Coordinates of C-alpha atoms in Angstrom, one line a residue:
Chain A
N1 CA -36.6 138.3 -146.8
A2 CA -38.1 139.8 -143.7
G3 CA -35.0 141.8 -142.7
V4 CA -35.3 142.9 -139.1
T5 CA -38.4 142.1 -137.2
Q6 CA -39.4 143.5 -133.8
T7 CA -42.0 142.2 -131.5
P8 CA -44.2 143.6 -130.0
K9 CA -44.9 146.8 -132.0
F10 CA -46.8 148.4 -129.1
R11 CA -46.9 147.8 -125.4
V12 CA -48.2 149.7 -122.4
L13 CA -46.7 148.9 -119.0
K14 CA -47.2 150.0 -115.5
T15 CA -44.3 151.3 -113.5
G16 CA -42.3 148.4 -112.0
Q17 CA -43.4 145.8 -114.5
S18 CA -41.0 143.9 -116.6
M19 CA -41.0 143.0 -120.3
T20 CA -38.8 141.8 -123.1
L21 CA -38.5 143.1 -126.7
L22 CA -37.5 140.6 -129.3
C23 CA -35.5 141.4 -132.4
A24 CA -34.9 138.9 -135.1
Q25 CA -32.8 139.3 -138.3
D26 CA -32.5 136.9 -141.2
M27 CA -29.5 138.5 -142.9
N28 CA -26.8 136.6 -141.0
H29 CA -25.4 139.9 -139.6
E30 CA -22.8 139.8 -136.9
Y31 CA -23.7 143.1 -135.3
M32 CA -27.0 143.9 -133.7
Y33 CA -28.1 147.0 -131.8
W34 CA -30.9 148.4 -129.7
Y35 CA -31.6 152.1 -129.9
R36 CA -34.2 154.3 -128.3
Q37 CA -35.7 157.4 -130.1
D38 CA -37.2 160.2 -128.2
P39 CA -38.9 163.4 -129.6
G40 CA -36.3 166.0 -130.7
M41 CA -33.4 163.7 -130.2
G42 CA -31.4 161.5 -132.3
L43 CA -31.1 157.7 -131.9
R44 CA -29.3 156.8 -128.7
L45 CA -27.6 153.4 -128.4
I46 CA -28.7 151.3 -125.5
H47 CA -26.7 148.1 -126.0
Y48 CA -25.1 146.3 -128.9
S49 CA -23.6 143.0 -129.8
V50 CA -20.7 142.1 -132.1
G51 CA -21.6 138.5 -132.3
E52 CA -23.4 135.6 -130.8
G53 CA -22.9 135.4 -127.0
T54 CA -21.5 138.9 -126.8
T55 CA -23.1 142.1 -125.5
A56 CA -21.7 145.6 -124.8
K57 CA -23.1 148.8 -123.3
G58 CA -23.9 151.8 -125.4
E59 CA -24.6 155.4 -124.4
V60 CA -27.7 154.8 -122.3
P61 CA -27.6 151.3 -120.9
D62 CA -29.0 151.9 -117.4
G63 CA -32.3 150.1 -116.7
Y64 CA -31.9 147.7 -119.6
N65 CA -30.4 144.3 -120.1
V66 CA -29.8 142.3 -123.3
S67 CA -28.9 138.9 -124.4
R68 CA -27.7 137.4 -127.7
L69 CA -28.0 133.6 -127.3
K70 CA -28.5 133.1 -131.0
K71 CA -26.9 135.0 -133.8
Q72 CA -30.2 136.0 -135.3
N73 CA -31.9 137.2 -132.1
F74 CA -31.2 140.1 -129.8
L75 CA -33.4 140.6 -126.8
L76 CA -33.9 143.8 -124.8
G77 CA -35.2 143.5 -121.3
L78 CA -36.6 146.0 -118.9
E79 CA -36.6 144.5 -115.4
S80 CA -38.5 147.3 -113.6
A81 CA -40.0 149.8 -116.1
A82 CA -40.0 153.5 -115.3
P83 CA -41.9 156.4 -117.1
S84 CA -38.5 157.6 -118.3
Q85 CA -38.3 154.5 -120.5
T86 CA -41.4 155.6 -122.5
S87 CA -39.9 155.7 -126.0
V88 CA -39.8 154.1 -129.4
Y89 CA -37.2 151.3 -129.5
F90 CA -35.4 150.3 -132.7
C91 CA -33.4 147.2 -133.3
A92 CA -30.8 147.2 -136.1
S93 CA -28.3 144.9 -137.5
S94 CA -25.2 145.3 -139.7
Y95 CA -22.4 143.4 -141.2
W96 CA -19.6 145.9 -140.9
E97 CA -17.5 144.7 -143.8
K98 CA -14.0 146.0 -143.4
I99 CA -12.4 147.4 -146.5
G100 CA -8.9 148.2 -145.5
S101 CA -9.3 150.2 -142.3
W102 CA -12.8 151.2 -143.0
G103 CA -16.1 149.8 -142.0
T104 CA -19.4 150.3 -143.8
G105 CA -22.2 151.9 -141.8
E106 CA -25.4 150.5 -143.3
L107 CA -27.6 149.5 -140.5
F108 CA -30.8 147.7 -141.2
F109 CA -33.6 148.8 -138.9
G110 CA -36.8 147.2 -137.7
E111 CA -40.1 149.1 -137.7
G112 CA -39.8 150.0 -134.1
S113 CA -41.6 149.1 -130.8
R114 CA -43.5 151.9 -129.1
L115 CA -43.4 151.5 -125.3
T116 CA -45.4 153.5 -122.9
V117 CA -44.8 153.2 -119.2
L118 CA -47.6 154.7 -117.0
Chain B
G1 CA -19.2 165.9 -125.1
E2 CA -18.9 166.0 -128.8
S3 CA -22.0 165.4 -130.8
V4 CA -23.5 165.7 -134.2
G5 CA -26.0 168.5 -134.7
L6 CA -28.2 169.9 -137.4
H7 CA -28.7 173.5 -138.3
L8 CA -32.5 173.4 -139.0
P9 CA -35.1 171.2 -137.4
T10 CA -37.6 171.7 -140.3
L11 CA -37.1 172.4 -143.9
S12 CA -39.9 173.2 -146.3
V13 CA -39.2 172.8 -150.0
Q14 CA -41.3 173.2 -153.1
E15 CA -41.9 170.0 -155.0
G16 CA -39.4 169.9 -157.9
D17 CA -36.8 172.1 -156.2
N18 CA -33.5 170.9 -154.8
S19 CA -33.3 170.3 -151.0
I20 CA -30.1 170.9 -149.0
I21 CA -30.0 169.5 -145.5
N22 CA -27.0 170.5 -143.3
C23 CA -25.2 168.8 -140.5
A24 CA -22.4 170.0 -138.3
Y25 CA -20.1 167.7 -136.4
S26 CA -17.4 168.4 -133.8
N27 CA -15.4 165.2 -133.4
S28 CA -12.2 165.5 -135.4
A29 CA -11.7 161.7 -135.0
S30 CA -14.8 161.0 -137.0
D31 CA -13.8 159.1 -140.2
Y32 CA -17.1 158.2 -141.8
F33 CA -20.5 159.8 -142.1
I34 CA -23.9 158.5 -143.0
W35 CA -27.2 159.9 -143.9
Y36 CA -30.4 158.1 -143.0
K37 CA -34.0 158.8 -144.0
Q38 CA -36.9 158.0 -141.6
E39 CA -40.4 158.0 -142.9
S40 CA -43.3 158.4 -140.4
G41 CA -43.9 155.2 -138.5
K42 CA -40.8 153.4 -139.9
G43 CA -37.3 152.7 -139.0
P44 CA -34.4 154.7 -140.4
Q45 CA -33.2 153.7 -143.9
F46 CA -29.7 154.2 -145.2
I47 CA -29.3 156.7 -148.0
I48 CA -25.7 157.4 -148.6
D49 CA -22.3 157.5 -146.8
I50 CA -19.0 159.3 -147.2
R51 CA -15.6 158.6 -145.9
S52 CA -13.3 161.3 -144.5
N53 CA -10.9 161.0 -147.4
M54 CA -13.6 162.2 -149.8
D55 CA -15.2 165.6 -150.4
K56 CA -18.2 164.5 -152.4
R57 CA -20.2 161.4 -153.2
Q58 CA -23.2 161.0 -155.4
G59 CA -26.0 158.6 -155.5
Q60 CA -29.4 158.4 -157.2
R61 CA -30.7 162.0 -156.9
V62 CA -28.6 162.6 -153.7
T63 CA -25.2 164.1 -153.2
V64 CA -23.3 164.3 -149.9
L65 CA -20.7 167.0 -149.5
L66 CA -18.1 166.9 -146.7
N67 CA -16.1 169.9 -145.6
K68 CA -13.6 168.8 -143.0
T69 CA -12.2 172.3 -142.6
V70 CA -15.4 173.5 -141.0
K71 CA -16.6 170.1 -139.9
H72 CA -19.8 170.3 -142.0
L73 CA -21.6 167.9 -144.2
S74 CA -24.7 168.3 -146.3
L75 CA -27.2 166.2 -148.1
Q76 CA -28.5 167.5 -151.4
I77 CA -31.7 166.0 -152.9
A78 CA -32.3 166.9 -156.5
A79 CA -35.8 167.5 -157.8
T80 CA -37.5 166.9 -154.5
Q81 CA -40.6 164.6 -154.7
P82 CA -43.4 164.0 -152.2
G83 CA -41.9 160.7 -151.3
D84 CA -38.9 162.5 -150.0
S85 CA -40.9 163.8 -147.0
A86 CA -39.2 162.4 -144.0
V87 CA -36.9 163.1 -141.2
Y88 CA -33.2 163.0 -142.2
F89 CA -30.5 162.1 -139.8
C90 CA -26.8 162.4 -140.2
A91 CA -24.5 160.2 -138.1
E92 CA -20.8 160.2 -137.6
N93 CA -18.7 157.2 -137.0
I94 CA -16.2 157.2 -134.2
R95 CA -13.8 154.4 -133.8
S96 CA -13.2 153.1 -130.3
G97 CA -10.5 150.5 -130.4
S98 CA -11.6 147.9 -132.9
N99 CA -15.3 148.9 -132.5
Y100 CA -17.3 151.5 -134.2
Q101 CA -19.9 153.8 -132.7
L102 CA -22.4 155.9 -134.6
I103 CA -23.4 159.2 -133.0
W104 CA -26.6 160.5 -134.4
G105 CA -27.9 164.0 -134.9
A106 CA -31.3 165.1 -133.8
G107 CA -32.8 165.1 -137.4
T108 CA -34.2 167.5 -139.9
K109 CA -37.8 167.2 -141.0
L110 CA -38.2 167.7 -144.7
I111 CA -41.6 169.0 -145.8
I112 CA -42.6 169.1 -149.5
K113 CA -44.9 171.8 -150.6
P114 CA -47.1 171.0 -153.6

């Protein structure tokens, strides 16, 4: 099992360029997430999806778009990159089994994609 | 807004000693807490979780304690090993309607001294 795979792992962009990060999971998880991680800060949720064809905004959605056309894939797009988007991006997936009124919180993360915007 | 925070950004521990990593939270509606470990160059990895109706939960060499009175949780690692070197994050789960949202702390870097 590959788990969660992110491509590319590294990318350098110029301000104003566009790009797409691809996340693929082979665990048949319903939920998928895109986070960014900046030095000295915790993970911040950009967008997430609760199933194929659905997307929702997280804490810091501005400047990003996402799509979930297939259950196993979750794409993160930057239409016009800005230096403030320099970060490490993590994709994650989870199944959120519900036991009574509880959910389980195990997210499975990819290895990360380091993006630098000049 | 409410957020999860950590008391210490860096913790140095002698190999073989026990490590205690602390985390404070402020959202009284949080019903579930999780600890993750992130090794250098990798994504976070789930360690252990605890629900708000519990005070303590044990795993392999790890114990999480939850004190709801003072909104504090801790991760205890027994007999710390070099492989425990990592950044540790606590996260709290806040329910929003039928959805769940994890709020992450800034992380504590655990350094193991030989």
